């Protein structure tokens, strides 16, 4: 990661988010979308934010459980700060910035990056699997969205099989220096977290965690004076989120909003302006609320940062700008 890249990535993603918002509003008729948003019943907003907080809480408890499974015990306050800071990094392509959580754990508690990366991998795998589970009811019931659903299922199975295959382990010795040893450690611990006995309960738990966001979609539509069944909300939210994940864009920006608004029109029966307004309201109460929480947590960590150096500058300059170069794990 080159110097300044994280800072620039976040700023560009914020600009992209603003652009997506404006484009979606204009495509749906800007004036009508604004009127729909102005008609929103503000009493629903605290409930939407509460559902997001429940979502964050469930995911934090999962983070703690996965860490403890690998024998990593952090102080609750710093663990929460590190976890929430990851939301700020969802604005990086493919959420790769969330791997910075591993770097923060290392700097604050001395745990090797390679020991924490499997936790992040398990989080992302369980999230994708959870969305697949939530979407499956709608896909099997209506037959729509089956291609995307099947694509994600195949990808998850391939990742699981690749991680379990002895072929991958035989390729590791070809990596330079100690990279092979560190990569093997990451692989072994990822397997430990994704073994079936642990994976199945985690998938179900993660589905419950993401259900709160699906419910928030139904309430976002309700806040604008329209109706959307909870079943439709679960299907629309999960499938559009999967579409955004496949796009590998920061936070799924553009793809998630566009696909969700389109599904609300075609499946939910909403007019374009209401669909756009509900989508923007939901993303404000979920993605952008999470980014705000992540920023607050990051600033809190920065104030507690050891020494007088800037946390952001340390991240950008650490290890010569290569935070995740496996060859840098020698001292661990």
mmCIF file of C-alpha atoms in Angstrom:
data_model
loop_
_atom_site.group_PDB
_atom_site.id
_atom_site.type_symbol
_atom_site.label_atom_id
_atom_site.label_comp_id
_atom_site.label_asym_id
_atom_site.label_seq_id
_atom_site.Cartn_x
_atom_site.Cartn_y
_atom_site.Cartn_z
ATOM 1 C CA UNK A 1 0.000 0.000 0.000
ATOM 2 C CA UNK A 2 1.699 3.167 -1.133
ATOM 3 C CA UNK A 3 1.970 6.259 0.999
ATOM 4 C CA UNK A 4 -1.204 8.396 0.970
ATOM 5 C CA UNK A 5 -3.138 5.595 -0.789
ATOM 6 C CA UNK A 6 -5.431 4.898 2.177
ATOM 7 C CA UNK A 7 -6.269 8.570 2.691
ATOM 8 C CA UNK A 8 -6.853 9.125 -1.031
ATOM 9 C CA UNK A 9 -8.912 5.931 -1.299
ATOM 10 C CA UNK A 10 -11.276 7.040 1.470
ATOM 11 C CA UNK A 11 -11.697 10.546 0.027
ATOM 12 C CA UNK A 12 -12.328 9.206 -3.478
ATOM 13 C CA UNK A 13 -14.841 6.725 -2.115
ATOM 14 C CA UNK A 14 -16.687 9.526 -0.320
ATOM 15 C CA UNK A 15 -16.845 11.435 -3.589
ATOM 16 C CA UNK A 16 -18.011 8.288 -5.359
ATOM 17 C CA UNK A 17 -20.734 7.847 -2.744
ATOM 18 C CA UNK A 18 -21.941 11.417 -3.306
ATOM 19 C CA UNK A 19 -21.895 10.859 -7.059
ATOM 20 C CA UNK A 20 -23.896 7.636 -6.749
ATOM 21 C CA UNK A 21 -26.455 9.440 -4.589
ATOM 22 C CA UNK A 22 -26.884 12.234 -7.134
ATOM 23 C CA UNK A 23 -27.029 9.893 -10.126
ATOM 24 C CA UNK A 24 -29.631 7.657 -8.489
ATOM 25 C CA UNK A 25 -31.743 10.673 -7.556
ATOM 26 C CA UNK A 26 -31.581 12.122 -11.071
ATOM 27 C CA UNK A 27 -32.367 8.782 -12.751
ATOM 28 C CA UNK A 28 -35.459 8.439 -10.593
ATOM 29 C CA UNK A 29 -36.462 12.113 -11.114
ATOM 30 C CA UNK A 30 -34.471 14.315 -8.759
ATOM 31 C CA UNK A 31 -37.368 16.537 -7.705
ATOM 32 C CA UNK A 32 -39.659 13.595 -6.928
ATOM 33 C CA UNK A 33 -36.904 11.790 -5.014
ATOM 34 C CA UNK A 34 -36.224 14.870 -2.885
ATOM 35 C CA UNK A 35 -39.949 15.253 -2.194
ATOM 36 C CA UNK A 36 -40.131 11.590 -1.176
ATOM 37 C CA UNK A 37 -37.225 12.041 1.233
ATOM 38 C CA UNK A 38 -38.759 15.198 2.673
ATOM 39 C CA UNK A 39 -41.976 13.280 3.333
ATOM 40 C CA UNK A 40 -40.096 10.744 5.438
ATOM 41 C CA UNK A 41 -41.438 10.247 8.948
ATOM 42 C CA UNK A 42 -38.399 11.138 11.077
ATOM 43 C CA UNK A 43 -39.684 9.029 13.960
ATOM 44 C CA UNK A 44 -38.502 5.958 12.020
ATOM 45 C CA UNK A 45 -34.878 7.115 11.809
ATOM 46 C CA UNK A 46 -33.874 6.208 15.411
ATOM 47 C CA UNK A 47 -35.275 2.707 14.869
ATOM 48 C CA UNK A 48 -33.283 2.329 11.641
ATOM 49 C CA UNK A 49 -30.102 3.354 13.445
ATOM 50 C CA UNK A 50 -30.928 1.009 16.331
ATOM 51 C CA UNK A 51 -31.189 -1.912 13.906
ATOM 52 C CA UNK A 52 -27.781 -0.968 12.504
ATOM 53 C CA UNK A 53 -26.351 -0.891 16.027
ATOM 54 C CA UNK A 54 -27.761 -4.366 16.650
ATOM 55 C CA UNK A 55 -26.093 -5.489 13.436
ATOM 56 C CA UNK A 56 -22.765 -4.028 14.612
ATOM 57 C CA UNK A 57 -23.146 -5.687 18.035
ATOM 58 C CA UNK A 58 -23.758 -9.135 16.564
ATOM 59 C CA UNK A 59 -20.751 -8.803 14.277
ATOM 60 C CA UNK A 60 -18.542 -7.558 17.122
ATOM 61 C CA UNK A 61 -19.467 -10.583 19.241
ATOM 62 C CA UNK A 62 -18.551 -12.782 16.277
ATOM 63 C CA UNK A 63 -15.205 -10.966 15.954
ATOM 64 C CA UNK A 64 -14.497 -11.589 19.642
ATOM 65 C CA UNK A 65 -15.464 -15.244 19.357
ATOM 66 C CA UNK A 66 -13.220 -15.817 16.335
ATOM 67 C CA UNK A 67 -10.297 -14.076 18.033
ATOM 68 C CA UNK A 68 -10.694 -16.191 21.169
ATOM 69 C CA UNK A 69 -10.941 -19.347 19.055
ATOM 70 C CA UNK A 70 -7.390 -18.583 17.908
ATOM 71 C CA UNK A 71 -6.279 -17.771 21.458
ATOM 72 C CA UNK A 72 -6.219 -13.976 20.972
ATOM 73 C CA UNK A 73 -7.604 -12.011 23.922
ATOM 74 C CA UNK A 74 -7.825 -8.229 23.721
ATOM 75 C CA UNK A 75 -9.115 -5.675 26.168
ATOM 76 C CA UNK A 76 -12.793 -5.153 25.372
ATOM 77 C CA UNK A 77 -12.478 -1.405 24.738
ATOM 78 C CA UNK A 78 -9.571 -1.673 22.318
ATOM 79 C CA UNK A 79 -11.072 -4.727 20.649
ATOM 80 C CA UNK A 80 -14.284 -2.799 20.028
ATOM 81 C CA UNK A 81 -12.324 0.216 18.772
ATOM 82 C CA UNK A 82 -10.323 -1.920 16.349
ATOM 83 C CA UNK A 83 -13.423 -3.741 15.127
ATOM 84 C CA UNK A 84 -15.445 -0.579 14.556
ATOM 85 C CA UNK A 85 -12.486 1.103 12.824
ATOM 86 C CA UNK A 86 -12.832 -1.597 10.182
ATOM 87 C CA UNK A 87 -16.094 0.038 9.075
ATOM 88 C CA UNK A 88 -14.136 3.089 7.944
ATOM 89 C CA UNK A 89 -12.081 0.811 5.707
ATOM 90 C CA UNK A 90 -15.147 -0.644 3.971
ATOM 91 C CA UNK A 91 -14.639 2.258 1.580
ATOM 92 C CA UNK A 92 -11.551 0.589 0.171
ATOM 93 C CA UNK A 93 -11.904 -1.680 -2.917
ATOM 94 C CA UNK A 94 -13.057 -5.171 -1.954
ATOM 95 C CA UNK A 95 -12.938 -4.096 1.730
ATOM 96 C CA UNK A 96 -9.240 -4.979 1.651
ATOM 97 C CA UNK A 97 -8.643 -2.109 4.069
ATOM 98 C CA UNK A 98 -10.364 -4.143 6.773
ATOM 99 C CA UNK A 99 -7.187 -6.221 6.908
ATOM 100 C CA UNK A 100 -5.772 -3.161 8.656
ATOM 101 C CA UNK A 101 -7.558 -4.470 11.740
ATOM 102 C CA UNK A 102 -4.898 -7.176 11.850
ATOM 103 C CA UNK A 103 -2.180 -4.518 11.735
ATOM 104 C CA UNK A 104 -3.819 -2.577 14.578
ATOM 105 C CA UNK A 105 -4.009 -5.726 16.731
ATOM 106 C CA UNK A 106 -0.336 -6.327 16.068
ATOM 107 C CA UNK A 107 0.737 -2.796 16.969
ATOM 108 C CA UNK A 108 -1.373 -2.600 20.110
ATOM 109 C CA UNK A 109 -0.971 -6.148 21.404
ATOM 110 C CA UNK A 110 1.938 -7.717 19.558
ATOM 111 C CA UNK A 111 -0.074 -10.455 17.854
ATOM 112 C CA UNK A 112 1.345 -11.329 14.405
ATOM 113 C CA UNK A 113 -0.627 -9.995 11.448
ATOM 114 C CA UNK A 114 -0.667 -13.517 10.028
ATOM 115 C CA UNK A 115 -2.487 -14.742 13.142
ATOM 116 C CA UNK A 116 -5.301 -12.171 12.854
ATOM 117 C CA UNK A 117 -5.805 -12.188 9.062
ATOM 118 C CA UNK A 118 -7.661 -15.563 9.241
ATOM 119 C CA UNK A 119 -10.249 -13.881 11.482
ATOM 120 C CA UNK A 120 -10.889 -11.228 8.815
ATOM 121 C CA UNK A 121 -11.072 -13.937 6.143
ATOM 122 C CA UNK A 122 -13.580 -15.901 8.230
ATOM 123 C CA UNK A 123 -15.661 -12.743 8.788
ATOM 124 C CA UNK A 124 -15.929 -12.033 5.078
ATOM 125 C CA UNK A 125 -16.636 -15.670 4.217
ATOM 126 C CA UNK A 126 -19.402 -15.892 6.811
ATOM 127 C CA UNK A 127 -20.907 -12.609 5.616
ATOM 128 C CA UNK A 128 -21.100 -13.846 2.026
ATOM 129 C CA UNK A 129 -22.515 -17.176 3.174
ATOM 130 C CA UNK A 130 -25.076 -15.436 5.373
ATOM 131 C CA UNK A 131 -26.322 -13.263 2.510
ATOM 132 C CA UNK A 132 -26.557 -16.383 0.370
ATOM 133 C CA UNK A 133 -28.697 -18.073 3.025
ATOM 134 C CA UNK A 134 -30.967 -15.056 3.337
ATOM 135 C CA UNK A 135 -31.372 -14.748 -0.429
ATOM 136 C CA UNK A 136 -32.039 -18.458 -0.913
ATOM 137 C CA UNK A 137 -35.657 -18.299 0.277
ATOM 138 C CA UNK A 138 -36.579 -15.701 -2.327
ATOM 139 C CA UNK A 139 -34.546 -17.323 -5.067
ATOM 140 C CA UNK A 140 -36.025 -20.775 -4.503
ATOM 141 C CA UNK A 141 -39.515 -19.340 -4.129
ATOM 142 C CA UNK A 142 -39.550 -17.078 -7.181
ATOM 143 C CA UNK A 143 -36.775 -18.432 -9.378
ATOM 144 C CA UNK A 144 -35.412 -14.891 -9.813
ATOM 145 C CA UNK A 145 -31.840 -13.959 -9.082
ATOM 146 C CA UNK A 146 -30.825 -17.575 -9.463
ATOM 147 C CA UNK A 147 -27.796 -16.901 -11.660
ATOM 148 C CA UNK A 148 -26.171 -14.501 -9.184
ATOM 149 C CA UNK A 149 -27.100 -16.768 -6.274
ATOM 150 C CA UNK A 150 -25.575 -19.775 -8.012
ATOM 151 C CA UNK A 151 -22.447 -17.800 -8.929
ATOM 152 C CA UNK A 152 -21.850 -16.810 -5.299
ATOM 153 C CA UNK A 153 -22.520 -20.378 -4.156
ATOM 154 C CA UNK A 154 -19.972 -21.751 -6.633
ATOM 155 C CA UNK A 155 -17.389 -19.131 -5.597
ATOM 156 C CA UNK A 156 -17.817 -19.930 -1.903
ATOM 157 C CA UNK A 157 -17.534 -23.654 -2.567
ATOM 158 C CA UNK A 158 -14.423 -23.141 -4.690
ATOM 159 C CA UNK A 159 -12.799 -21.024 -1.972
ATOM 160 C CA UNK A 160 -13.620 -23.649 0.632
ATOM 161 C CA UNK A 161 -12.332 -26.508 -1.509
ATOM 162 C CA UNK A 162 -9.190 -24.592 -2.462
ATOM 163 C CA UNK A 163 -8.406 -23.941 1.192
ATOM 164 C CA UNK A 164 -8.887 -27.628 1.978
ATOM 165 C CA UNK A 165 -6.957 -28.909 -1.030
ATOM 166 C CA UNK A 166 -3.451 -30.339 -0.521
ATOM 167 C CA UNK A 167 -2.527 -28.826 -3.899
ATOM 168 C CA UNK A 168 -2.461 -25.326 -2.424
ATOM 169 C CA UNK A 169 -0.179 -26.432 0.393
ATOM 170 C CA UNK A 170 2.242 -27.920 -2.134
ATOM 171 C CA UNK A 171 2.452 -24.561 -3.910
ATOM 172 C CA UNK A 172 3.326 -22.595 -0.757
ATOM 173 C CA UNK A 173 7.045 -23.568 -0.633
ATOM 174 C CA UNK A 174 7.524 -21.657 -3.881
ATOM 175 C CA UNK A 175 6.926 -18.357 -2.075
ATOM 176 C CA UNK A 176 10.096 -16.357 -1.270
ATOM 177 C CA UNK A 177 11.785 -16.319 2.146
ATOM 178 C CA UNK A 178 9.580 -16.779 5.194
ATOM 179 C CA UNK A 179 6.470 -15.943 3.164
ATOM 180 C CA UNK A 180 5.779 -19.653 2.707
ATOM 181 C CA UNK A 181 5.838 -20.274 6.475
ATOM 182 C CA UNK A 182 3.572 -17.306 7.201
ATOM 183 C CA UNK A 183 1.181 -18.202 4.372
ATOM 184 C CA UNK A 184 0.982 -21.751 5.699
ATOM 185 C CA UNK A 185 0.117 -20.385 9.142
ATOM 186 C CA UNK A 186 -2.662 -18.230 7.652
ATOM 187 C CA UNK A 187 -3.990 -21.219 5.728
ATOM 188 C CA UNK A 188 -3.971 -23.525 8.752
ATOM 189 C CA UNK A 189 -5.729 -21.051 11.026
ATOM 190 C CA UNK A 190 -8.267 -20.151 8.333
ATOM 191 C CA UNK A 191 -9.068 -23.834 8.032
ATOM 192 C CA UNK A 192 -9.481 -24.033 11.797
ATOM 193 C CA UNK A 193 -12.027 -21.214 11.736
ATOM 194 C CA UNK A 194 -13.876 -22.493 8.652
ATOM 195 C CA UNK A 195 -14.177 -26.160 9.592
ATOM 196 C CA UNK A 196 -17.753 -27.372 9.242
ATOM 197 C CA UNK A 197 -18.369 -27.830 12.966
ATOM 198 C CA UNK A 198 -17.687 -24.128 13.517
ATOM 199 C CA UNK A 199 -18.697 -22.770 10.102
ATOM 200 C CA UNK A 200 -22.336 -23.883 10.078
ATOM 201 C CA UNK A 201 -23.253 -22.195 13.410
ATOM 202 C CA UNK A 202 -21.321 -19.100 12.314
ATOM 203 C CA UNK A 203 -23.256 -18.922 9.036
ATOM 204 C CA UNK A 204 -26.566 -19.108 10.872
ATOM 205 C CA UNK A 205 -25.416 -16.550 13.435
ATOM 206 C CA UNK A 206 -24.188 -14.233 10.651
ATOM 207 C CA UNK A 207 -27.541 -14.556 8.879
ATOM 208 C CA UNK A 208 -29.232 -13.289 12.047
ATOM 209 C CA UNK A 209 -26.724 -10.415 12.222
ATOM 210 C CA UNK A 210 -27.537 -9.364 8.643
ATOM 211 C CA UNK A 211 -31.269 -9.855 9.156
ATOM 212 C CA UNK A 212 -31.357 -6.585 11.120
ATOM 213 C CA UNK A 213 -30.215 -4.736 7.984
ATOM 214 C CA UNK A 214 -32.891 -6.478 5.923
ATOM 215 C CA UNK A 215 -35.508 -5.388 8.434
ATOM 216 C CA UNK A 216 -34.135 -1.856 8.167
ATOM 217 C CA UNK A 217 -34.969 -1.931 4.441
ATOM 218 C CA UNK A 218 -38.606 -2.804 5.159
ATOM 219 C CA UNK A 219 -38.788 0.042 7.687
ATOM 220 C CA UNK A 220 -37.085 2.475 5.283
ATOM 221 C CA UNK A 221 -39.877 1.863 2.799
ATOM 222 C CA UNK A 222 -42.427 2.192 5.593
ATOM 223 C CA UNK A 223 -40.900 5.506 6.680
ATOM 224 C CA UNK A 224 -41.698 6.891 3.212
ATOM 225 C CA UNK A 225 -45.336 5.847 3.443
ATOM 226 C CA UNK A 226 -45.091 2.705 1.308
ATOM 227 C CA UNK A 227 -45.151 -0.984 2.149
ATOM 228 C CA UNK A 228 -42.702 -3.845 1.615
ATOM 229 C CA UNK A 229 -43.088 -7.279 3.149
ATOM 230 C CA UNK A 230 -40.283 -8.493 5.373
ATOM 231 C CA UNK A 231 -39.738 -11.471 3.080
ATOM 232 C CA UNK A 232 -39.281 -9.197 0.067
ATOM 233 C CA UNK A 233 -36.987 -6.949 2.089
ATOM 234 C CA UNK A 234 -34.768 -9.907 3.029
ATOM 235 C CA UNK A 235 -34.570 -11.087 -0.572
ATOM 236 C CA UNK A 236 -33.993 -7.638 -2.107
ATOM 237 C CA UNK A 237 -31.381 -6.562 0.417
ATOM 238 C CA UNK A 238 -29.379 -9.780 0.413
ATOM 239 C CA UNK A 239 -29.294 -10.154 -3.360
ATOM 240 C CA UNK A 240 -28.379 -6.507 -4.008
ATOM 241 C CA UNK A 241 -25.647 -6.734 -1.354
ATOM 242 C CA UNK A 242 -24.239 -9.829 -3.044
ATOM 243 C CA UNK A 243 -24.271 -7.960 -6.356
ATOM 244 C CA UNK A 244 -22.299 -5.139 -4.755
ATOM 245 C CA UNK A 245 -19.807 -7.603 -3.290
ATOM 246 C CA UNK A 246 -19.225 -9.281 -6.659
ATOM 247 C CA UNK A 247 -18.589 -5.862 -8.227
ATOM 248 C CA UNK A 248 -15.562 -5.490 -5.901
ATOM 249 C CA UNK A 249 -16.218 -1.751 -5.555
ATOM 250 C CA UNK A 250 -15.726 0.225 -2.309
ATOM 251 C CA UNK A 251 -18.754 -0.610 -0.160
ATOM 252 C CA UNK A 252 -20.475 -1.938 -3.289
ATOM 253 C CA UNK A 253 -21.129 1.697 -4.212
ATOM 254 C CA UNK A 254 -23.272 2.127 -7.279
ATOM 255 C CA UNK A 255 -24.026 -1.536 -7.894
ATOM 256 C CA UNK A 256 -25.770 -2.124 -4.564
ATOM 257 C CA UNK A 257 -27.836 1.064 -4.817
ATOM 258 C CA UNK A 258 -28.747 0.527 -8.459
ATOM 259 C CA UNK A 259 -29.721 -3.121 -8.078
ATOM 260 C CA UNK A 260 -31.678 -2.489 -4.870
ATOM 261 C CA UNK A 261 -33.650 0.414 -6.354
ATOM 262 C CA UNK A 262 -34.423 -1.627 -9.468
ATOM 263 C CA UNK A 263 -35.610 -4.586 -7.386
ATOM 264 C CA UNK A 264 -37.818 -2.325 -5.275
ATOM 265 C CA UNK A 265 -39.468 -1.119 -8.477
ATOM 266 C CA UNK A 266 -39.831 -4.489 -10.185
ATOM 267 C CA UNK A 267 -40.514 -6.735 -7.176
ATOM 268 C CA UNK A 268 -41.672 -4.311 -4.522
ATOM 269 C CA UNK A 269 -44.038 -2.331 -6.719
ATOM 270 C CA UNK A 270 -42.605 1.058 -5.678
ATOM 271 C CA UNK A 271 -42.498 4.020 -8.026
ATOM 272 C CA UNK A 272 -39.008 5.099 -9.093
ATOM 273 C CA UNK A 273 -38.791 8.101 -6.762
ATOM 274 C CA UNK A 274 -39.871 6.111 -3.695
ATOM 275 C CA UNK A 275 -37.499 3.258 -4.579
ATOM 276 C CA UNK A 276 -34.582 5.679 -4.934
ATOM 277 C CA UNK A 277 -35.484 7.503 -1.721
ATOM 278 C CA UNK A 278 -35.827 4.242 0.250
ATOM 279 C CA UNK A 279 -32.484 3.033 -1.095
ATOM 280 C CA UNK A 280 -30.707 6.265 -0.159
ATOM 281 C CA UNK A 281 -32.313 6.274 3.299
ATOM 282 C CA UNK A 282 -31.261 2.688 3.921
ATOM 283 C CA UNK A 283 -27.683 3.288 2.797
ATOM 284 C CA UNK A 284 -27.526 6.354 5.046
ATOM 285 C CA UNK A 285 -28.685 4.306 8.049
ATOM 286 C CA UNK A 286 -26.410 1.340 7.277
ATOM 287 C CA UNK A 287 -23.303 1.977 5.160
ATOM 288 C CA UNK A 288 -22.748 5.664 5.913
ATOM 289 C CA UNK A 289 -23.739 5.319 9.557
ATOM 290 C CA UNK A 290 -21.187 2.506 9.807
ATOM 291 C CA UNK A 291 -18.522 4.672 8.175
ATOM 292 C CA UNK A 292 -19.272 7.454 10.680
ATOM 293 C CA UNK A 293 -19.026 5.000 13.589
ATOM 294 C CA UNK A 294 -15.780 3.687 12.088
ATOM 295 C CA UNK A 295 -14.356 7.199 11.852
ATOM 296 C CA UNK A 296 -15.234 7.945 15.482
ATOM 297 C CA UNK A 297 -13.633 4.681 16.607
ATOM 298 C CA UNK A 298 -10.541 5.370 14.505
ATOM 299 C CA UNK A 299 -10.165 8.851 16.015
ATOM 300 C CA UNK A 300 -10.565 7.333 19.498
ATOM 301 C CA UNK A 301 -7.789 4.853 18.747
ATOM 302 C CA UNK A 302 -5.646 7.658 17.324
ATOM 303 C CA UNK A 303 -5.872 9.567 20.610
ATOM 304 C CA UNK A 304 -4.665 6.495 22.478
ATOM 305 C CA UNK A 305 -1.914 5.761 19.945
ATOM 306 C CA UNK A 306 1.456 5.066 21.464
ATOM 307 C CA UNK A 307 3.903 7.935 21.154
ATOM 308 C CA UNK A 308 3.120 11.236 19.489
ATOM 309 C CA UNK A 309 3.014 10.027 15.893
ATOM 310 C CA UNK A 310 -0.104 10.067 13.740
ATOM 311 C CA UNK A 311 -1.939 6.739 13.545
ATOM 312 C CA UNK A 312 -2.905 7.361 9.917
ATOM 313 C CA UNK A 313 0.655 8.306 8.990
ATOM 314 C CA UNK A 314 1.981 5.218 10.751
ATOM 315 C CA UNK A 315 -0.436 3.054 8.781
ATOM 316 C CA UNK A 316 0.580 4.611 5.484
ATOM 317 C CA UNK A 317 4.300 4.532 6.193
ATOM 318 C CA UNK A 318 4.537 1.316 8.213
ATOM 319 C CA UNK A 319 6.863 -1.317 6.841
ATOM 320 C CA UNK A 320 7.951 0.953 4.019
ATOM 321 C CA UNK A 321 4.334 1.283 2.880
ATOM 322 C CA UNK A 322 3.821 -2.486 2.631
ATOM 323 C CA UNK A 323 1.593 -3.363 5.552
ATOM 324 C CA UNK A 324 0.839 -6.869 4.431
ATOM 325 C CA UNK A 325 4.145 -7.998 2.935
ATOM 326 C CA UNK A 326 4.421 -11.472 4.451
ATOM 327 C CA UNK A 327 8.200 -11.226 4.400
ATOM 328 C CA UNK A 328 7.909 -8.531 7.090
ATOM 329 C CA UNK A 329 6.595 -11.043 9.614
ATOM 330 C CA UNK A 330 10.058 -12.249 10.572
ATOM 331 C CA UNK A 331 10.012 -10.583 13.928
ATOM 332 C CA UNK A 332 6.723 -12.296 14.815
#
